[in-house]
Amino acid sequence: MKIVVLVKHVPDATADRTFDPSDNTTDRTGVDGLLSELDEYAVEEALKIVDAGHDSGGVEVIAMTMGPDGASDAVKKALQMGADSGVHVLDDALHGSDALATARVLAAAVGTVGEVDLVLTGMASTDGSMSVVPAMLAEYLDLPHVGFVGELTVSESSVTCRRDGDVASQTVEAALPAIVSVTDQINEPRYPSFKGIMAAKKKPVQTWSLADLGVDAGAVGLDAALSVVREVVKRPERSQGEVVTDEGDGGVRLAEFLAARKFV
Amino acid sequence: MGEILVLVDHVDGVVRKTTTELLTIARRAGDPVAVFLGSGYDDAARQVLASYGATKVYVADAPELEEFLVAPKAEALAQAATACGAVAVLVTASAEGKEIAARLAVKLGSGVITDATDVAADLTTTQSVFAGGYTVAAQVPSGVAVIAVKPNAATPEPSPSSPAEEKLAVTISDSARRARIVARAPRAATGRPELTEAAIVVSGGRGTGGDFGPVEELADALGGAVGASRAAVDSGWYPHAYQVGQTGKTVSPQLYLAAGISGAIQHRAGMQTSKTIVAVNKDPEAPIFAMADFGVVGDLHTILPQVTAEVRKRKA
């Protein structure tokens, strides 16, 4: 079984994230980046399938990313956790790509890997957080997709998923090959072990350009984006209001505040 | 001005409030055309869509819409968009809504914007990004704009109409019949408002120590929804469906009351745009106080019941 896990390198959410003022794209160089936390759950889920070992032919896990130079760090982290090999789609023409172009390029990359049984992704990136790329990938690859999966069972030919929807929890079945995006409820991602960190140094990472994938550079990037950011405004910091220490009447004072603001 | 398609968000035919918000927004930009997918379309549903100004209602019912996940809905919606020559499609920014929007954008070759907190008459959207740190204005400059709109993006304004009704015969491809729904367990009803739609949200975190009783009682006294921090959910104290934050729901209520929640970036991402924020926490250094309009340093187990009693007294 061949599994591709999509991993994204994102600006650290605890840092002061910002935009490039020249073109309103996410600043990916001025802020430290790391593997999007939500993608760790997808990596872990792939490794759990390896650990379960019920595919007699063995399970191969490929961590794939698209992004500028630093994005290979996301692949590296996945390799340290236990993925077998990596793919980094790297091309200057990709700068400013929208979700559609991203999905199109990743679809081409999955196609180039070939004979992939399962594509695993996180539920969202922690930077753009649109949650649209997996479903778009399903359209481009013409594969079934199950999103927001909180429990996954994989057999040699199909997946059974518990999808945690807004109004109901659904059990969904799909034949392989398929795309599954997982939530942060599905598992507890492992930390890379020292052994894993050392082993990762020897694991192969391929770097592919758009030409390698047969994708026209004119179809991606900022100029080809079908949605445009017109303006970016830093939200004013919220100012701190009154903070009181409870001396037995804290609840009453809070209720008075609520009443003054007409919530009661 | 043209036709603005609104995907009706409904549970077994009961139209959700978010749909009335979408219709209100659609009226700013053109003629709202409602698309009702699946079974359950009845007089009550018709009444809601007419009250909020739908000029036309497409009803498409096919068994595939309920037997398979998302893909058939996206195909049906694409067919509706083509049938009326829509200039834009609005869907609710729920988990399913965003997946439908994603697939629709590919089918129509359109740009897609998600999580809009407002949509102007020229279809320029407003979004809150980077944990609420920035406000972004975006647009789909050409083609059919596909926009997933967050709950509470508009105050629903009635505008009675007499919409024409049209049954839409949709064709669902084999490709769209591959993720089969084999079982469905509705979430247990709480009797409280839907978290993302509620005007008041009372949330509990690590400080509850696992006892959400005081949080629920205050939420009920105020007529609000209950939320939980990731720490509380990860500890198994409250279901994930109620998690507020980066990896849960994003809420933007009139009042957000955080009890026993420190206010890590993960949580702030989900509630920073709330109108009024109130915090109760034992730790005076908790970052939540820096963004609170009112805060009480103390034990939520004594403070919350006191607030509840006082609220009940004032309401009586």
XYZ file of C-alpha atoms in Angstrom:
580
model
C 0.000 0.000 0.000
C 1.283 3.432 -0.956
C 0.207 6.402 1.165
C 0.898 10.054 0.387
C 0.563 12.444 3.330
C 0.240 16.113 2.431
C 2.215 18.330 4.778
C 2.296 22.118 4.794
C 4.989 24.404 6.108
C 3.282 27.345 7.801
C 4.310 30.431 9.766
C 4.346 29.642 13.494
C 0.907 30.515 14.881
C 2.439 31.701 18.147
C 4.696 34.175 16.314
C 3.638 37.542 14.927
C 2.310 36.391 11.560
C 1.999 38.994 8.857
C 1.643 39.680 5.132
C 4.104 40.739 2.470
C 3.044 44.362 1.863
C 4.116 44.253 -1.806
C 1.520 41.692 -2.886
C -0.628 40.851 0.176
C 0.553 37.243 0.255
C 1.382 35.454 3.515
C 4.875 36.365 4.720
C 6.678 33.006 4.682
C 10.215 34.272 5.167
C 10.080 36.874 7.945
C 8.379 34.503 10.395
C 9.701 31.121 11.568
C 7.887 28.244 9.951
C 7.060 24.709 10.983
C 4.967 21.711 9.988
C 1.310 22.757 10.282
C 0.252 21.209 13.582
C -2.912 19.736 12.102
C -0.866 17.813 9.521
C 0.903 15.899 12.293
C -2.341 13.986 12.818
C -2.322 12.902 9.156
C 1.315 11.767 9.421
C 0.543 9.862 12.625
C -2.475 8.177 11.050
C -0.321 6.992 8.137
C 2.272 5.626 10.572
C -0.450 3.821 12.515
C -1.404 2.025 9.295
C 2.274 1.017 8.926
C 2.378 -0.157 12.554
C -0.821 -2.191 12.180
C 0.993 -4.054 9.414
C -2.070 -5.734 7.971
C -1.021 -5.127 4.367
C 1.159 -8.128 3.577
C 2.828 -6.162 0.767
C 4.081 -3.525 3.224
C 3.096 0.111 3.567
C 5.091 2.982 2.071
C 4.532 6.497 3.410
C 5.517 9.500 1.276
C 5.375 12.996 2.790
C 4.611 15.618 0.142
C 4.759 19.388 0.355
C 4.519 22.357 -1.975
C 6.139 25.629 -1.025
C 9.300 27.727 -1.036
C 12.739 26.530 0.104
C 11.926 26.303 3.820
C 8.929 24.037 3.148
C 11.257 21.043 3.064
C 11.342 21.383 6.882
C 7.756 20.112 6.955
C 8.829 17.046 4.995
C 11.827 16.605 7.287
C 9.608 16.561 10.378
C 7.360 13.926 8.770
C 10.439 11.824 7.929
C 11.652 12.157 11.523
C 8.274 10.941 12.739
C 8.641 7.903 10.474
C 7.595 8.589 6.867
C 9.765 6.721 4.341
C 10.494 9.382 1.749
C 9.609 12.932 0.763
C 8.551 15.025 -2.210
C 8.999 18.795 -2.313
C 7.288 20.636 -5.146
C 9.403 23.756 -5.496
C 9.088 26.388 -8.200
C 9.303 30.188 -8.076
C 6.222 30.374 -10.284
C 4.116 28.934 -7.424
C 4.377 32.087 -5.287
C 0.909 33.463 -4.534
C -0.976 30.407 -5.798
C -4.594 30.160 -4.677
C -6.208 26.999 -3.293
C -7.261 25.846 -6.770
C -3.733 26.053 -8.189
C -2.364 24.402 -5.050
C -4.776 21.488 -5.430
C -4.033 21.220 -9.149
C -0.273 21.042 -8.553
C -0.611 18.559 -5.677
C -2.898 16.425 -7.859
C -0.225 16.373 -10.558
C 2.396 15.453 -7.963
C 0.272 12.601 -6.556
C -0.223 11.435 -10.147
C 3.532 11.565 -10.730
C 4.182 9.404 -7.650
C 1.774 6.929 -9.254
C -0.305 4.038 -7.926
C -1.156 5.846 -4.697
C -3.772 4.014 -2.607
C -4.478 6.636 0.025
C -3.899 10.374 0.346
C -4.045 11.632 3.941
C -4.306 15.320 4.873
C -5.040 17.437 7.929
C -8.451 19.066 8.400
C -7.073 22.539 7.588
C -3.791 24.394 7.468
C -3.121 26.628 10.434
C -2.353 29.622 8.190
C -4.939 29.842 5.396
C -7.312 27.479 7.259
C -9.718 27.233 4.319
C -10.166 23.421 4.479
C -10.777 23.279 0.723
C -7.670 21.692 -0.808
C -8.556 18.021 -0.030
C -12.008 18.292 -1.662
C -10.472 20.111 -4.657
C -7.846 17.399 -4.917
C -10.681 14.862 -5.060
C -12.139 16.734 -8.037
C -8.830 16.964 -9.898
C -7.836 13.332 -9.211
C -11.395 12.047 -9.613
C -11.164 10.151 -6.319
C -13.579 9.836 -3.390
C -12.901 12.132 -0.427
C -13.994 11.872 3.178
C -13.288 14.925 5.343
C -13.306 15.699 9.079
C -12.551 12.105 9.943
C -12.194 11.338 13.641
C -11.720 7.587 13.266
C -10.284 5.664 10.336
C -10.170 1.967 9.546
C -8.218 0.899 6.476
C -8.467 -2.471 4.748
C -6.545 -3.532 1.647
C -9.279 -2.238 -0.614
C -11.353 0.335 1.292
C -11.604 2.873 4.093
C -14.293 3.178 6.748
C -14.441 6.602 8.375
C -16.275 8.262 11.202
C -16.933 11.769 9.923
C -17.618 14.234 12.696
C -20.073 16.574 10.997
C -21.803 19.675 12.307
C -25.160 18.092 12.985
C -24.419 14.389 12.895
C -21.668 11.855 13.046
C -21.617 9.725 9.903
C -20.004 6.431 9.050
C -18.698 6.620 5.503
C -17.187 3.918 3.321
C -15.138 4.385 0.188
C -13.092 2.089 -2.000
C -9.376 2.787 -2.411
C -7.785 4.803 -3.845
C -9.268 7.581 -1.733
C -8.484 10.882 -0.028
C -9.109 11.211 3.709
C -8.658 14.372 5.795
C -8.409 13.827 9.530
C -9.199 15.963 12.570
C -7.082 16.499 15.669
C -9.338 14.025 17.502
C -8.139 10.999 15.551
C -4.881 10.241 17.369
C -2.027 11.583 19.466
C 0.899 12.384 17.132
C 4.234 10.900 18.201
C 7.324 12.970 18.826
C 10.300 12.110 16.624
C 12.658 9.810 18.535
C 16.435 10.336 18.480
C 16.649 7.275 16.262
C 13.976 8.740 13.993
C 15.836 12.044 13.735
C 19.059 10.279 12.771
C 17.309 7.945 10.308
C 15.558 10.871 8.606
C 18.900 12.273 7.444
C 19.318 9.275 5.145
C 15.790 9.217 3.738
C 15.347 10.347 0.132
C 13.586 13.639 -0.671
C 12.860 14.430 -4.295
C 12.459 18.023 -5.448
C 10.109 18.484 -8.375
C 9.538 21.592 -10.473
C 6.363 22.434 -12.373
C 8.091 21.208 -15.530
C 8.699 17.839 -13.845
C 4.965 17.624 -13.181
C 3.920 18.836 -16.628
C 2.025 21.800 -15.116
C 2.013 25.067 -17.066
C 3.614 27.818 -14.970
C 1.062 30.283 -16.360
C -1.772 28.341 -14.686
C -0.450 28.905 -11.159
C 0.904 31.704 -8.986
C -0.436 35.103 -8.050
C -1.327 36.235 -11.585
C -3.472 33.161 -12.200
C -5.238 33.322 -8.811
C -9.029 33.407 -9.102
C -9.458 35.125 -5.763
C -7.616 38.315 -4.921
C -6.807 39.941 -1.592
C -7.636 43.625 -2.004
C -6.637 44.865 1.397
C -5.038 43.663 4.606
C -5.603 45.565 7.836
C -4.085 44.721 11.198
C -6.846 44.399 13.714
C -6.457 46.855 16.580
C -5.461 45.086 19.797
C -8.397 44.642 22.119
C -7.997 46.942 25.056
C -8.245 45.484 28.513
C -11.314 46.425 30.488
C -11.829 46.317 34.232
C -10.444 43.275 36.033
C -11.555 42.785 39.633
C -10.426 40.272 42.231
C -13.177 38.174 43.755
C -13.779 39.071 47.373
C -16.977 37.128 47.739
C -19.002 39.379 45.435
C -17.190 38.671 42.123
C -20.224 36.922 40.665
C -22.571 39.743 41.593
C -20.226 42.293 40.051
C -19.985 40.231 36.893
C -23.783 40.023 36.728
C -23.961 43.805 37.166
C -21.607 44.222 34.203
C -23.790 41.893 32.111
C -26.901 43.809 33.112
C -25.263 47.156 32.267
C -24.451 45.779 28.798
C -28.051 44.568 28.501
C -27.228 40.858 28.356
C -29.624 40.218 31.214
C -27.102 42.719 -10.780
C -27.683 39.049 -11.487
C -28.826 35.872 -9.832
C -27.113 35.005 -6.569
C -27.484 31.349 -5.712
C -28.006 30.521 -2.047
C -27.570 26.903 -0.949
C -30.259 26.254 1.646
C -28.736 24.911 4.862
C -31.331 22.609 6.370
C -31.651 19.622 8.664
C -34.301 17.230 7.312
C -36.143 20.152 5.734
C -35.925 22.535 8.681
C -34.228 25.648 7.288
C -31.443 26.938 9.507
C -31.016 30.580 10.453
C -27.791 30.816 8.443
C -29.879 30.523 5.275
C -31.834 33.669 6.168
C -28.499 35.433 6.663
C -27.307 34.287 3.238
C -30.561 35.465 1.605
C -30.203 38.854 3.323
C -26.630 39.155 2.001
C -27.622 37.951 -1.480
C -30.267 40.701 -1.759
C -27.517 43.325 -1.509
C -25.791 41.939 -4.566
C -28.617 40.740 -6.808
C -31.618 38.435 -6.989
C -31.421 35.610 -4.458
C -32.201 32.193 -5.891
C -32.486 29.491 -3.237
C -31.375 25.932 -3.959
C -32.931 23.273 -1.742
C -31.148 19.942 -2.054
C -32.525 16.711 -0.652
C -35.826 15.728 0.890
C -38.022 17.596 3.324
C -39.035 20.651 1.271
C -42.425 21.680 2.613
C -44.650 24.701 3.339
C -42.590 25.713 6.340
C -39.382 25.733 4.281
C -41.129 27.580 1.436
C -42.400 30.154 3.942
C -38.913 30.903 5.309
C -37.365 31.308 1.850
C -40.231 33.572 0.731
C -40.022 35.690 3.899
C -36.381 36.495 3.237
C -36.752 37.464 -0.395
C -35.900 34.458 -2.535
C -37.005 35.303 -6.083
C -36.851 31.680 -7.124
C -36.451 28.312 -5.435
C -34.841 25.333 -7.118
C -35.745 22.057 -5.464
C -33.620 19.061 -6.321
C -34.299 15.761 -4.659
C -32.419 12.619 -5.548
C -31.597 9.670 -3.297
C -27.879 10.116 -4.038
C -27.914 13.443 -2.200
C -28.422 11.597 1.053
C -26.689 8.314 0.309
C -23.310 9.768 -0.600
C -21.079 12.389 0.935
C -20.817 15.969 -0.436
C -19.951 15.216 -4.083
C -23.585 14.798 -5.303
C -24.546 18.096 -3.639
C -21.711 19.877 -5.423
C -22.831 18.419 -8.752
C -26.448 19.453 -8.168
C -25.416 22.955 -7.126
C -23.217 23.314 -10.203
C -26.164 22.326 -12.371
C -28.364 24.904 -10.635
C -25.700 27.603 -11.102
C -25.499 26.828 -14.804
C -29.287 26.644 -15.179
C -29.834 30.202 -13.937
C -26.543 31.761 -15.036
C -25.666 32.714 -11.473
C -23.020 35.407 -10.905
C -22.256 34.125 -7.402
C -22.984 31.177 -5.122
C -23.265 31.572 -1.355
C -23.004 28.619 1.021
C -22.702 28.362 4.802
C -19.091 28.038 5.946
C -19.704 24.761 7.779
C -17.477 21.709 7.344
C -19.749 20.398 4.618
C -20.436 23.832 3.120
C -16.738 24.484 2.593
C -16.257 21.094 0.916
C -19.184 21.807 -1.395
C -17.705 25.244 -2.178
C -14.321 23.656 -2.929
C -15.748 21.147 -5.376
C -18.038 23.718 -6.964
C -15.123 26.085 -7.578
C -13.269 23.358 -9.495
C -16.378 22.428 -11.499
C -17.123 26.042 -12.442
C -13.475 27.084 -12.799
C -14.260 29.773 -10.240
C -12.446 31.465 -7.452
C -13.519 30.562 -3.930
C -13.460 32.538 -0.708
C -14.168 30.886 2.630
C -15.146 32.121 6.086
C -16.463 35.518 4.972
C -17.705 37.529 7.940
C -19.336 40.051 5.617
C -20.127 40.371 1.915
C -20.659 43.757 0.280
C -22.976 44.598 -2.651
C -20.049 44.256 -5.079
C -19.301 40.832 -3.528
C -16.153 42.050 -1.816
C -15.748 39.862 1.264
C -14.372 40.507 4.704
C -12.452 37.772 6.511
C -10.702 37.554 9.825
C -7.349 35.760 9.510
C -4.307 34.763 11.579
C -6.264 34.119 14.758
C -8.228 37.328 14.330
C -5.060 39.391 14.053
C -5.883 40.751 10.610
C -8.940 41.703 8.611
C -8.738 40.929 4.904
C -10.857 42.256 2.046
C -10.977 39.851 -0.899
C -12.749 39.423 -4.181
C -13.257 36.935 -6.964
C -12.485 39.276 -9.855
C -14.104 37.287 -12.670
C -16.394 34.348 -13.232
C -18.859 32.972 -10.699
C -17.791 33.930 -7.169
C -18.125 30.985 -4.779
C -18.291 32.302 -1.221
C -18.622 30.330 2.030
C -20.109 32.695 4.615
C -19.739 32.311 8.371
C -22.804 32.190 10.621
C -23.760 35.598 12.087
C -22.264 37.451 9.083
C -25.507 39.398 8.725
C -28.620 40.141 10.738
C -31.476 38.458 8.860
C -33.885 41.071 7.471
C -37.263 39.865 6.206
C -38.320 40.953 2.715
C -41.419 39.031 1.632
C -41.503 37.676 -1.895
C -43.440 35.151 -3.947
C -40.715 32.963 -5.355
C -41.264 30.846 -8.438
C -40.589 27.202 -7.725
C -38.803 24.921 -10.088
C -38.012 21.251 -9.726
C -34.475 20.709 -10.886
C -33.819 17.280 -12.372
C -30.202 16.685 -11.459
C -27.907 14.012 -12.808
C -25.447 12.528 -10.377
C -22.370 10.975 -11.949
C -20.795 7.654 -10.970
C -17.771 9.604 -9.701
C -19.929 11.304 -7.094
C -21.254 7.979 -5.758
C -18.135 6.656 -4.136
C -18.151 7.865 -0.547
C -21.190 6.058 0.790
C -22.851 7.065 4.048
C -23.633 3.769 5.776
C -24.735 5.088 9.169
C -25.705 8.381 10.707
C -25.925 9.343 14.365
C -27.456 12.777 14.962
C -25.840 14.774 17.708
C -27.801 14.637 20.924
C -30.063 17.679 21.220
C -29.050 19.978 24.064
C -31.942 22.411 23.847
C -29.353 25.194 23.631
C -28.681 27.447 20.643
C -26.230 26.242 17.981
C -22.708 27.203 19.072
C -21.719 29.092 15.916
C -25.053 30.903 15.732
C -25.568 31.813 19.393
C -25.635 35.436 20.586
C -24.151 34.374 23.915
C -21.507 31.698 24.458
C -20.274 30.501 27.870
C -17.122 28.392 27.592
C -15.222 26.288 30.086
C -11.596 25.247 30.106
C -8.988 23.530 32.217
C -10.120 25.521 35.249
C -13.423 23.645 35.383
C -11.503 20.585 36.522
C -13.925 18.558 34.436
C -17.127 19.866 36.039
C -19.076 21.715 33.340
C -22.182 22.019 35.559
C -21.600 25.680 36.521
C -20.811 26.559 32.867
C -23.980 24.892 31.567
C -26.154 26.450 34.261
C -24.917 29.952 33.482
C -25.342 29.351 29.736
C -28.935 28.277 30.383
C -29.651 31.273 32.611
C -28.393 33.582 29.851
C -30.010 31.596 27.017
C -26.602 30.919 25.498
C -24.603 28.074 24.017
C -21.841 26.133 25.774
C -18.307 26.014 24.416
C -15.110 24.357 25.566
C -11.393 24.955 25.215
C -9.110 22.432 23.581
C -7.634 21.516 26.967
C -11.100 20.597 28.230
C -11.936 18.618 25.099
C -8.586 16.813 25.060
C -9.192 15.833 28.695
C -12.450 14.227 27.619
C -14.565 16.639 29.675
C -16.702 17.943 26.826
C -17.399 16.730 23.249
C -15.216 18.016 20.413
C -18.257 19.429 18.622
C -18.260 22.208 21.228
C -14.590 23.116 20.971
C -13.908 26.790 20.334
C -10.574 27.628 18.743
C -8.277 27.081 15.833
C -9.078 23.388 15.575
C -12.699 23.732 16.555
C -15.437 26.258 15.905
C -14.909 29.965 15.356
C -17.545 31.998 17.141
C -18.349 35.673 17.023
C -21.187 36.191 19.517
C -22.372 39.398 21.177
C -21.073 38.042 24.490
C -18.325 35.488 25.073
C -17.745 34.386 28.642
C -14.553 32.370 29.190
C -14.413 30.458 32.473
C -11.190 28.767 33.518
C -9.638 29.374 30.085
C -6.168 30.901 29.976
C -6.545 32.294 26.455
C -3.787 30.623 24.448
C -3.506 31.602 20.757
C -5.247 28.334 19.873
C -8.344 29.479 21.763
C -8.172 33.175 20.856
C -8.277 32.210 17.176
C -11.806 30.965 17.735
C -13.327 33.832 19.724
C -11.255 36.980 19.255
C -13.897 38.710 17.146
C -16.612 38.387 19.810
C -18.240 41.750 20.562
C -17.920 41.629 24.352
C -15.526 39.303 26.169
C -15.777 38.437 29.859
C -13.277 36.224 31.674
C -13.185 34.377 34.981
C -9.847 32.824 35.916
C -7.886 32.026 39.047
C -4.634 33.219 37.475
C -4.410 37.025 37.326
C -1.675 36.649 34.686
C -3.885 34.648 32.283
C -3.647 36.234 28.803
C -7.440 36.107 28.464
C -7.692 39.134 30.798
C -5.719 41.298 28.351
C -8.571 41.008 25.861
C -11.492 40.973 28.288
C -13.925 43.855 28.642
C -14.545 42.651 32.168
C -12.688 40.088 34.214
C -12.913 38.482 37.631
C -9.872 36.884 39.210
C -11.140 33.995 41.286
C -12.555 30.489 41.386
C -15.177 29.845 38.744
C -16.818 27.211 40.961
C -17.992 29.910 43.361
C -18.260 32.846 40.941
C -20.297 31.213 38.167
C -23.112 29.951 40.449
C -23.277 33.454 41.948
C -23.637 34.990 38.469
C -26.296 32.408 37.596
C -28.297 33.155 40.737
C -28.019 36.905 40.164
C -29.033 36.598 36.485
C -32.042 34.440 37.438
C -33.022 36.963 40.130
C -32.832 39.872 37.693
C -34.772 37.982 35.029
C -37.507 36.888 37.458
